[in-house]
Amino acid sequence: MTKKEEKKENRKLIYVCAPFRAKTAWEIEKNIERACKYAKSVWAEGYMPIVPHINSRGVFGLYGDNEEVTEFDMQLLAKCDFIRICGKHISNGMQEEINFCKRHKIPIEYV
């Protein structure tokens, strides 16, 4: 296996933390779009982005049960090497994810 192949195989998992919920479906879609842009930069840096926004929409829809979505996201987060906090606004959901990381000693990076 070449070094390049090895690097691809061993990419660190980075959880992309950004706002999801909003007042309208259009605003939620804009939040998902923003999260995907953050994910592209994570990928460009050589990491594997984990984007809960896409999973939440795909599995639970835009207005899924908050408790179920949170449980789903926390299980994903627990498998990640670190969390990247994207943007200046910290939503309630993001704060839950940050608190989870602090309790489980998952490194936190702010961008």
mmCIF file of C-alpha atoms in Angstrom:
data_model
loop_
_atom_site.group_PDB
_atom_site.id
_atom_site.type_symbol
_atom_site.label_atom_id
_atom_site.label_comp_id
_atom_site.label_asym_id
_atom_site.label_seq_id
_atom_site.Cartn_x
_atom_site.Cartn_y
_atom_site.Cartn_z
ATOM 1 C CA MET A 1 0.000 0.000 0.000
ATOM 2 C CA THR A 2 1.374 3.424 -0.943
ATOM 3 C CA LYS A 3 1.540 6.293 1.557
ATOM 4 C CA LYS A 4 -1.214 8.089 -0.344
ATOM 5 C CA GLU A 5 -3.473 5.021 -0.151
ATOM 6 C CA GLU A 6 -2.662 4.583 3.525
ATOM 7 C CA LYS A 7 -3.518 8.217 4.245
ATOM 8 C CA LYS A 8 -6.872 7.854 2.467
ATOM 9 C CA GLU A 9 -7.632 4.683 4.381
ATOM 10 C CA ASN A 10 -6.783 6.264 7.734
ATOM 11 C CA ARG A 11 -8.536 9.631 7.413
ATOM 12 C CA LYS A 12 -9.635 11.056 10.739
ATOM 13 C CA LEU A 13 -13.390 11.422 11.171
ATOM 14 C CA ILE A 14 -14.385 15.038 11.747
ATOM 15 C CA TYR A 15 -17.899 15.872 12.927
ATOM 16 C CA VAL A 16 -19.152 19.060 11.239
ATOM 17 C CA CYS A 17 -21.062 21.045 13.860
ATOM 18 C CA ALA A 18 -23.222 23.874 12.492
ATOM 19 C CA PRO A 19 -26.820 25.066 12.944
ATOM 20 C CA PHE A 20 -29.557 22.821 11.539
ATOM 21 C CA ARG A 21 -32.967 23.827 12.885
ATOM 22 C CA ALA A 22 -34.687 26.988 11.674
ATOM 23 C CA LYS A 23 -38.153 28.499 11.370
ATOM 24 C CA THR A 24 -38.758 27.481 7.755
ATOM 25 C CA ALA A 25 -37.864 24.576 5.493
ATOM 26 C CA TRP A 26 -35.984 27.017 3.239
ATOM 27 C CA GLU A 27 -33.812 28.175 6.162
ATOM 28 C CA ILE A 28 -33.108 24.564 7.160
ATOM 29 C CA GLU A 29 -32.045 23.796 3.591
ATOM 30 C CA LYS A 30 -29.720 26.830 3.681
ATOM 31 C CA ASN A 31 -28.205 25.495 6.937
ATOM 32 C CA ILE A 32 -27.672 22.099 5.284
ATOM 33 C CA GLU A 33 -26.071 23.800 2.292
ATOM 34 C CA ARG A 34 -23.697 25.708 4.606
ATOM 35 C CA ALA A 35 -22.790 22.524 6.476
ATOM 36 C CA CYS A 36 -21.953 20.845 3.161
ATOM 37 C CA LYS A 37 -19.606 23.725 2.287
ATOM 38 C CA TYR A 38 -17.859 23.268 5.647
ATOM 39 C CA ALA A 39 -17.623 19.532 4.885
ATOM 40 C CA LYS A 40 -15.900 20.222 1.569
ATOM 41 C CA SER A 41 -13.189 22.183 3.364
ATOM 42 C CA VAL A 42 -12.782 19.356 5.899
ATOM 43 C CA TRP A 43 -12.345 16.925 2.988
ATOM 44 C CA ALA A 44 -9.876 19.255 1.252
ATOM 45 C CA GLU A 45 -7.769 19.201 4.432
ATOM 46 C CA GLY A 46 -7.511 15.414 4.201
ATOM 47 C CA TYR A 47 -10.148 14.454 6.777
ATOM 48 C CA MET A 48 -13.396 12.480 6.446
ATOM 49 C CA PRO A 49 -16.324 14.823 7.197
ATOM 50 C CA ILE A 50 -19.302 13.521 9.130
ATOM 51 C CA VAL A 51 -22.242 15.821 8.376
ATOM 52 C CA PRO A 52 -25.187 15.104 10.696
ATOM 53 C CA HIS A 53 -27.378 17.537 8.727
ATOM 54 C CA ILE A 54 -27.508 15.172 5.770
ATOM 55 C CA ASN A 55 -28.223 12.147 7.949
ATOM 56 C CA SER A 56 -30.902 13.995 9.908
ATOM 57 C CA ARG A 57 -32.713 15.137 6.766
ATOM 58 C CA GLY A 58 -32.351 11.773 5.043
ATOM 59 C CA VAL A 59 -33.455 9.610 7.960
ATOM 60 C CA PHE A 60 -35.774 11.862 9.981
ATOM 61 C CA GLY A 61 -36.838 14.585 7.540
ATOM 62 C CA LEU A 62 -36.581 18.312 8.173
ATOM 63 C CA TYR A 63 -38.780 18.219 11.267
ATOM 64 C CA GLY A 64 -37.835 14.869 12.827
ATOM 65 C CA ASP A 65 -38.281 14.068 16.505
ATOM 66 C CA ASN A 66 -35.604 16.102 18.260
ATOM 67 C CA GLU A 67 -34.840 13.415 20.851
ATOM 68 C CA GLU A 68 -34.325 10.734 18.199
ATOM 69 C CA VAL A 69 -32.221 13.013 16.032
ATOM 70 C CA THR A 70 -30.046 13.952 19.020
ATOM 71 C CA GLU A 71 -29.497 10.299 19.973
ATOM 72 C CA PHE A 72 -28.581 9.465 16.370
ATOM 73 C CA ASP A 73 -26.162 12.398 16.127
ATOM 74 C CA MET A 74 -24.487 11.669 19.467
ATOM 75 C CA GLN A 75 -23.779 8.094 18.395
ATOM 76 C CA LEU A 76 -22.124 9.436 15.245
ATOM 77 C CA LEU A 77 -20.203 12.020 17.253
ATOM 78 C CA ALA A 78 -18.873 9.393 19.657
ATOM 79 C CA LYS A 79 -17.070 7.703 16.745
ATOM 80 C CA CYS A 80 -15.342 10.879 15.542
ATOM 81 C CA ASP A 81 -11.770 11.963 16.200
ATOM 82 C CA PHE A 82 -12.829 15.553 16.837
ATOM 83 C CA ILE A 83 -15.622 18.039 16.324
ATOM 84 C CA ARG A 84 -15.298 21.186 14.241
ATOM 85 C CA ILE A 85 -17.539 24.054 15.359
ATOM 86 C CA CYS A 86 -18.419 26.064 12.250
ATOM 87 C CA GLY A 87 -19.566 29.660 12.366
ATOM 88 C CA LYS A 88 -20.046 32.160 15.161
ATOM 89 C CA HIS A 89 -23.621 31.336 16.179
ATOM 90 C CA ILE A 90 -23.933 28.384 18.582
ATOM 91 C CA SER A 91 -27.432 26.893 18.410
ATOM 92 C CA ASN A 92 -28.986 24.832 21.217
ATOM 93 C CA GLY A 93 -28.259 21.620 19.305
ATOM 94 C CA MET A 94 -24.648 22.638 18.744
ATOM 95 C CA GLN A 95 -24.280 23.383 22.459
ATOM 96 C CA GLU A 96 -25.530 19.869 23.259
ATOM 97 C CA GLU A 97 -22.893 18.453 20.915
ATOM 98 C CA ILE A 98 -20.172 20.608 22.494
ATOM 99 C CA ASN A 99 -21.226 19.505 25.979
ATOM 100 C CA PHE A 100 -21.173 15.861 24.835
ATOM 101 C CA CYS A 101 -17.613 16.335 23.574
ATOM 102 C CA LYS A 102 -16.510 17.883 26.858
ATOM 103 C CA ARG A 103 -18.000 14.975 28.829
ATOM 104 C CA HIS A 104 -16.389 12.384 26.520
ATOM 105 C CA LYS A 105 -13.092 14.221 26.041
ATOM 106 C CA ILE A 106 -13.536 14.565 22.278
ATOM 107 C CA PRO A 107 -11.316 17.394 21.020
ATOM 108 C CA ILE A 108 -13.127 20.570 19.952
ATOM 109 C CA GLU A 109 -11.964 22.899 17.193
ATOM 110 C CA TYR A 110 -13.553 26.265 16.443
ATOM 111 C CA VAL A 111 -13.344 27.810 12.949
#
